Amino acid sequence: MPRPGRLGHVAFVTRLSLRLGVVVLLGVVLLFGTGIFAATQVQQDLLPDISVPAVIVITPYPGASPEIVDQQVSVPVENAMQGVNGANTVQSTSSQGASLVIVLFKDGVDLKSAEQDVSSALGRIRGLLPPQALASTVQTFSTNSLPILEYAISAGEPLGDLAGQLRAQALPKLKGLAGVSSVVITGAPTDEVDVILDPKKLATYAVTVSQVAAALQQASIVQSIGSLKQGSATIPLQIAGSLTSLDQIGKITVTPAAAASKTGKPAAPVRIDQLGTVQVVSVPADTITRTNGKLSIGLRIIKGPNANTVTVANEVRAALPGIESAIGNGIHVEPIQDQATPITQAIGDILREGLAGAVFAVLVIFVFLRSARATLVAAISIPLSLLVALIVLWWQGITLNILTLGGMMVAIGRVVDDSIVVLENISRHVSEGEKPIVAAYTGAREIITAVSSSTLTTVGVFLPIAFLTGIAGSFFRPFALTVVVALLASLVVAVTVVPLLASRLLPAIRAEGVERRLRLSWTQRIYVPTIRWATAHRLITLGAAAAFFAASMALIPLLRVNLLDQSSSPTFPISITMPENSTLLDTDAETQKVEALIAGAPGISAYQATVGGQSDPFAPPGTVPADPTQAAILVLVQNGQYDSALAGVKHALSDYHGPAKLQVGQAQNSSNASSSQMQVDVRAGDSATLQIANDSVLAALAKVPGLAELKSNLVASKPQYLLVPTDKLAASGLNIQTLAALVAQQINGQVAAQANLPQGTMLVRVQLPPGTADTAATLSALPIPTAFGVVPLSTLATIRQVSGPQTVNRVNGDRDATITGTITANDTRAVQTNVSSALAGVSLPSGASLSTGGVFAQLSTVLTQFALALLGAIGLVYLIMVATFRSLLKPLVLLVSIPFAATGAIIALVVTNTSLSLPGLIGILMLTGIVVTNAIVLLDLVEQYRDRGLSLHDAVIEGGRHRLRPILMTAFATMLALVPLAVVGGGGGIGGAFISRPLAIVVIGGLFTSTLLTLILVPVLYSLLSRFASRRSTKDLDEMLDAAEDRRFKPLGMRSTGQFAAAGAGNYAFSLMLEPEAGRLGDRKVLEVMTQNGLTVEPVAGTAKMRIGVPGVQATTPAEASDKARDRVRGLVPASGYTLSEPEPISPDGDHEN
């Protein structure tokens, strides 16, 4: 057995697969079975599970103004978060009644530990927060926390009744489904028990709201009070209070203060129903939801972290008809969001377009090889490689999402390349008369260096993606892993399965067939004269290539740059902003006008209006008060009608004339929600400086073309009321804090307990009658109990009207304002340039600063990350090529293919009027590996011919001629595999937005130009640089290492004579018959080359045949020696025009052995 040399181990694998054919075929069957099983088991999701390195702290502070929330809650929480380990940035937003603090951490932080650290820090400052502030909620955000399904539900009954039916019928059934984590109802009124207290009776009995609430809490307490003995067992004892009816709640007694009794004795207890009324009321939600103009309730389904999105969604859909039937009353369920549909569409895309691409690739093989059997051999690498990738995804617990599906779609055209190159070389050997089994081994062995190096270069291109930081790295690692696994699997298939199947399926060719197939093909007849001319006129060729490169670079200013393609988005929003102090009903009235205008717009399938905007997108529903001045309409687009729907809505809204400010946003979905939003952050140390800087930036941005709908979250101040204590407060026995608590309880009420009524579990709220203190006048007359009796509030404090901000935003302690705008132009990069110029001309006040964010920050980050990834990929490719060619200079020739690939990509994007987006950047990254692959396949054979003694010129010509067919086959197979993607754009929905036309157009255009230029320009540059580059042969070094290995590892008695002696023993000699094809004479130059390389040439009398003698073949076995002799002669003889017989051993005395 031959000793493994450079890549000899891979050749050994090929030989082993030929010997153990049955085992290899069984392995293929096993892989097919396992891959199909993995395809049914792998989890399906829309996106990879991406956790944002942030912890969110939400602290409700009912009734508090933004400034009070900022000073008393947000600032203390911010200060506490500054000391949390790993925290980079602390942001806060203080709005009416709630504080939101976001702690951003370094990439790679353990979010569970970070969440615990944040909770611990909050615990240490809890005593510093106002007692009226409710408990803080600490949470993290990941893609798994997004709802996978969202429905709008309406019926022919009041929303309160519908909500009760949903809670009774829908929630239990849906929560019981496997994989469902939670079910959230939004926009629904809730039932609660209201204890409405009469202010006069409270004053009469000297009872406060808090005393009534305390009595209810004590009546519903559950407390352990000890244990009892029962035999030898100890059984816990507890007291459990429970509120089970309205009558029971009304009979609960409250003990008034002693001051209420004129005799000074303790006052008699008074029942709650003596102080007011107890009733069940329906509390409307703080938002109003309508779907297609009808009032509706939202239903959100959130799956568990390890559940299959498609499976859970199918189970929910299957359960909905039963729920609709149980509720009845004309219930209508309108789907608003469905993550499973894009996944199903993406899977359909890859099956449909991937199959079409595979068919095109297979057709390329058939057209070039003209053999159905050969086509079948090469085509098997496509399903086998993809199934191996599926097995790895399943094994690693990675979901099948738009990124991994995209990797498979991209890999379809590339995984067949290795098999094409190996099969083409085997087919060429068969066409020259070799037996299929021999051609399978020699053909594979001859091409192993090129195939392995080319695959490793492509793998090296995707390797830097694994080191991308932040969300981009988490987003694209599954994509890179899928492509890398598929490529490595294709390499293994190419050196094992393909040679085995070729040896069994390719037919042996008769002599007349050999003569026919050795003739030049029409492509070779065009290429050979072209490359001869190019190598003879190198300067002209290089000048023409440089001119072409310069001309294509001149097109760069015409290239549009965007983050993501939005034309396949399923939705877009309309935001509605009312003037300050507008009520929810005011906002709802204007929203209905907008709904009426857009109802007939073309391309719309449905629309959902939400009145009362959620002031915090991260907060769970109900934890933060909604903003009554905000509304939003989510427009659902018919498939493929995004542009017409957007234009139709904008045209319809031109007829709106009202107080609301309307903004029609761009595409909104999970992958490109902010792909059209510009953001500028302005910071300052105080509010006055921030206001000046904010106004200056807004004025400058208003002049930027392609930028619309500018707004700042530093909105104008709104009126607020302020209680100012009088001198009598101190004498009343109260202080500011207790007065504030008393007033807050009477204005807002207080949730005291839970009641388990027959209708269900409800909150019990204690409050004054509506309208008791909703104006300045009624508030002034509000009775306040003091140590000297009940007095009106106006005695203790005066009410003043002041102005204050609607929200207070901070970043690392500085006041912050965020200015946003919608990019309406098609070229994001051009708008970014104009924005940068406008901001550069802004004169900021001292202490103010600004920075860009939104799509600009995303675009800059993405471009920087991919630029670094591209540089890293080129470095790895160069390293692999240096190892392949054993030269620092020659690989530079191959790198020339990369910029010429970029020229083709740029031309293709400009000609098709396509923006360079994120998929396009991935396409450029792919091109780096693919185009170098072609150059490696070409130069590897040229180097082999030079090693066999051919001149530089002849080696270049012969190498190009023999590698022309496999290079064209792989290039056309890859390009045609992407044609369906370029034509239909990856289908609709989010899958199509990612795996879209830009990727296919970039690869097709770049590969087309780089392939043509590789076949011409690379040989020309190689012929120039080879004068200065050393040869890659390491024969002497290999022989010394082999001898050292023999001495080190083999016992003396086991060494053969040839191995024990340095070079003299163990030599074999062979003779081979060389015959020119019919009708031509042998080339005298061929005979001279063989003689120069130590071979003997003896003409056979009366024929054109020549007997070639090959002396001094060193080998351990005769079989190995025979292979070496044949390879030695074949390396010196042109591949076409001659036939070569099998080697015949020659005895030491020169006679042929029998």
Coordinates of N, CA and C in Angstrom, one line a residue, residues 924-988:
I924 N -21.6 38.2 -1.9 CA -20.2 38.5 -2.2 C -19.3 37.7 -1.3
L925 N -19.7 37.4 -0.1 CA -18.9 36.5 0.7 C -18.8 35.1 0.1
M926 N -19.9 34.6 -0.4 CA -19.8 33.3 -1.1 C -18.9 33.4 -2.3
L927 N -19.0 34.4 -3.1 CA -18.2 34.5 -4.3 C -16.7 34.4 -4.0
T928 N -16.3 34.9 -2.8 CA -14.8 34.9 -2.4 C -14.3 33.4 -2.5
G929 N -15.1 32.5 -2.0 CA -14.7 31.1 -2.0 C -14.9 30.4 -3.4
I930 N -16.1 30.7 -4.0 CA -16.4 30.0 -5.2 C -15.5 30.3 -6.4
V931 N -15.2 31.6 -6.6 CA -14.3 32.0 -7.7 C -12.9 31.5 -7.6
V932 N -12.4 31.5 -6.3 CA -11.1 31.0 -6.1 C -11.0 29.5 -6.4
T933 N -12.2 28.8 -6.1 CA -12.2 27.4 -6.4 C -11.9 27.1 -7.9
N934 N -12.4 27.8 -8.8 CA -12.2 27.6 -10.2 C -10.7 27.8 -10.5
A935 N -10.1 28.8 -9.9 CA -8.7 29.1 -10.2 C -7.8 28.0 -9.6
I936 N -8.2 27.4 -8.5 CA -7.4 26.3 -7.9 C -7.5 25.1 -8.8
V937 N -8.7 24.8 -9.3 CA -8.8 23.6 -10.1 C -7.9 23.7 -11.4
L938 N -7.8 24.9 -11.9 CA -7.0 25.2 -13.1 C -5.5 25.1 -12.8
L939 N -5.0 25.8 -11.8 CA -3.6 25.9 -11.5 C -3.0 24.6 -10.9
D940 N -3.9 23.9 -10.2 CA -3.4 22.6 -9.7 C -2.9 21.7 -10.8
L941 N -3.7 21.6 -11.9 CA -3.3 20.7 -13.0 C -2.1 21.3 -13.7
V942 N -2.0 22.6 -13.8 CA -0.9 23.2 -14.5 C 0.4 22.9 -13.7
E943 N 0.3 22.9 -12.4 CA 1.5 22.6 -11.5 C 1.8 21.1 -11.7
Q944 N 0.8 20.2 -11.8 CA 1.1 18.8 -12.0 C 1.8 18.6 -13.3
Y945 N 1.4 19.3 -14.4 CA 2.1 19.1 -15.7 C 3.5 19.6 -15.6
R946 N 3.7 20.7 -14.9 CA 5.1 21.2 -14.7 C 6.0 20.2 -13.9
D947 N 5.4 19.6 -12.9 CA 6.1 18.6 -12.1 C 6.5 17.4 -13.0
R948 N 5.7 17.2 -14.1 CA 6.0 16.0 -14.9 C 6.9 16.4 -16.1
G949 N 7.4 17.6 -16.1 CA 8.4 18.0 -17.1 C 7.9 18.8 -18.2
L950 N 6.6 19.2 -18.3 CA 6.2 20.0 -19.4 C 6.7 21.5 -19.2
S951 N 6.9 22.2 -20.3 CA 7.3 23.5 -20.2 C 6.2 24.4 -19.6
L952 N 6.6 25.6 -19.2 CA 5.6 26.5 -18.6 C 4.5 26.8 -19.6
H953 N 4.8 27.1 -20.8 CA 3.8 27.4 -21.8 C 2.9 26.2 -22.1
D954 N 3.5 25.0 -22.3 CA 2.7 23.9 -22.6 C 1.8 23.5 -21.4
A955 N 2.4 23.6 -20.2 CA 1.6 23.3 -19.0 C 0.4 24.2 -18.8
V956 N 0.5 25.4 -19.1 CA -0.6 26.4 -19.0 C -1.6 26.0 -20.1
I957 N -1.2 25.8 -21.3 CA -2.2 25.4 -22.4 C -2.9 24.1 -22.1
E958 N -2.1 23.1 -21.7 CA -2.7 21.8 -21.5 C -3.6 21.8 -20.2
G959 N -3.2 22.5 -19.2 CA -4.0 22.6 -18.0 C -5.3 23.3 -18.2
G960 N -5.2 24.4 -19.0 CA -6.5 25.1 -19.3 C -7.4 24.3 -20.1
R961 N -6.8 23.6 -21.1 CA -7.7 22.8 -22.0 C -8.4 21.7 -21.2
H962 N -7.6 21.0 -20.3 CA -8.2 19.9 -19.6 C -9.2 20.3 -18.5
R963 N -9.0 21.5 -18.0 CA -9.8 22.0 -16.9 C -10.9 22.9 -17.4
L964 N -11.0 23.1 -18.7 CA -12.0 24.0 -19.2 C -13.4 23.4 -18.9
R965 N -13.6 22.1 -19.2 CA -14.9 21.5 -19.0 C -15.4 21.5 -17.6
P966 N -14.6 21.0 -16.6 CA -15.1 21.1 -15.2 C -15.3 22.5 -14.7
I967 N -14.5 23.4 -15.1 CA -14.7 24.8 -14.6 C -16.1 25.3 -15.2
L968 N -16.3 25.1 -16.4 CA -17.6 25.6 -17.0 C -18.8 24.8 -16.4
M969 N -18.6 23.5 -16.1 CA -19.7 22.8 -15.6 C -20.0 23.3 -14.2
T970 N -19.0 23.5 -13.3 CA -19.3 23.9 -11.9 C -19.9 25.3 -11.9
A971 N -19.3 26.2 -12.8 CA -19.8 27.6 -12.8 C -21.3 27.6 -13.3
F972 N -21.6 26.9 -14.4 CA -23.0 26.9 -14.9 C -23.9 26.2 -13.9
A973 N -23.4 25.2 -13.3 CA -24.3 24.5 -12.3 C -24.7 25.4 -11.2
T974 N -23.7 26.1 -10.6 CA -24.0 27.1 -9.5 C -24.9 28.2 -10.0
M975 N -24.6 28.8 -11.2 CA -25.4 29.9 -11.6 C -26.8 29.5 -11.9
L976 N -27.0 28.3 -12.6 CA -28.3 27.9 -13.0 C -29.1 27.4 -11.8
A977 N -28.4 26.9 -10.7 CA -29.1 26.6 -9.5 C -29.8 27.8 -8.8
L978 N -29.2 29.0 -9.1 CA -29.7 30.2 -8.4 C -30.7 30.9 -9.4
V979 N -30.8 30.5 -10.6 CA -31.7 31.2 -11.5 C -33.1 31.3 -11.0
P980 N -33.7 30.2 -10.4 CA -35.1 30.3 -9.9 C -35.2 31.3 -8.8
L981 N -34.1 31.5 -8.0 CA -34.1 32.4 -6.9 C -34.1 33.8 -7.5
A982 N -33.3 34.0 -8.5 CA -33.2 35.4 -9.1 C -34.4 35.8 -9.8
V983 N -35.2 34.8 -10.4 CA -36.4 35.1 -11.1 C -37.6 35.4 -10.2
V984 N -37.8 34.5 -9.2 CA -38.9 34.7 -8.4 C -38.6 35.3 -7.0
G985 N -37.3 35.5 -6.7 CA -37.0 36.3 -5.5 C -37.2 35.6 -4.2
G986 N -37.2 34.3 -4.2 CA -37.3 33.6 -2.9 C -38.7 33.5 -2.4
G987 N -39.7 33.7 -3.2 CA -41.1 33.6 -2.8 C -41.5 34.8 -2.0
G988 N -42.6 34.7 -1.4 CA -43.2 35.8 -0.6 C -42.8 35.6 0.9

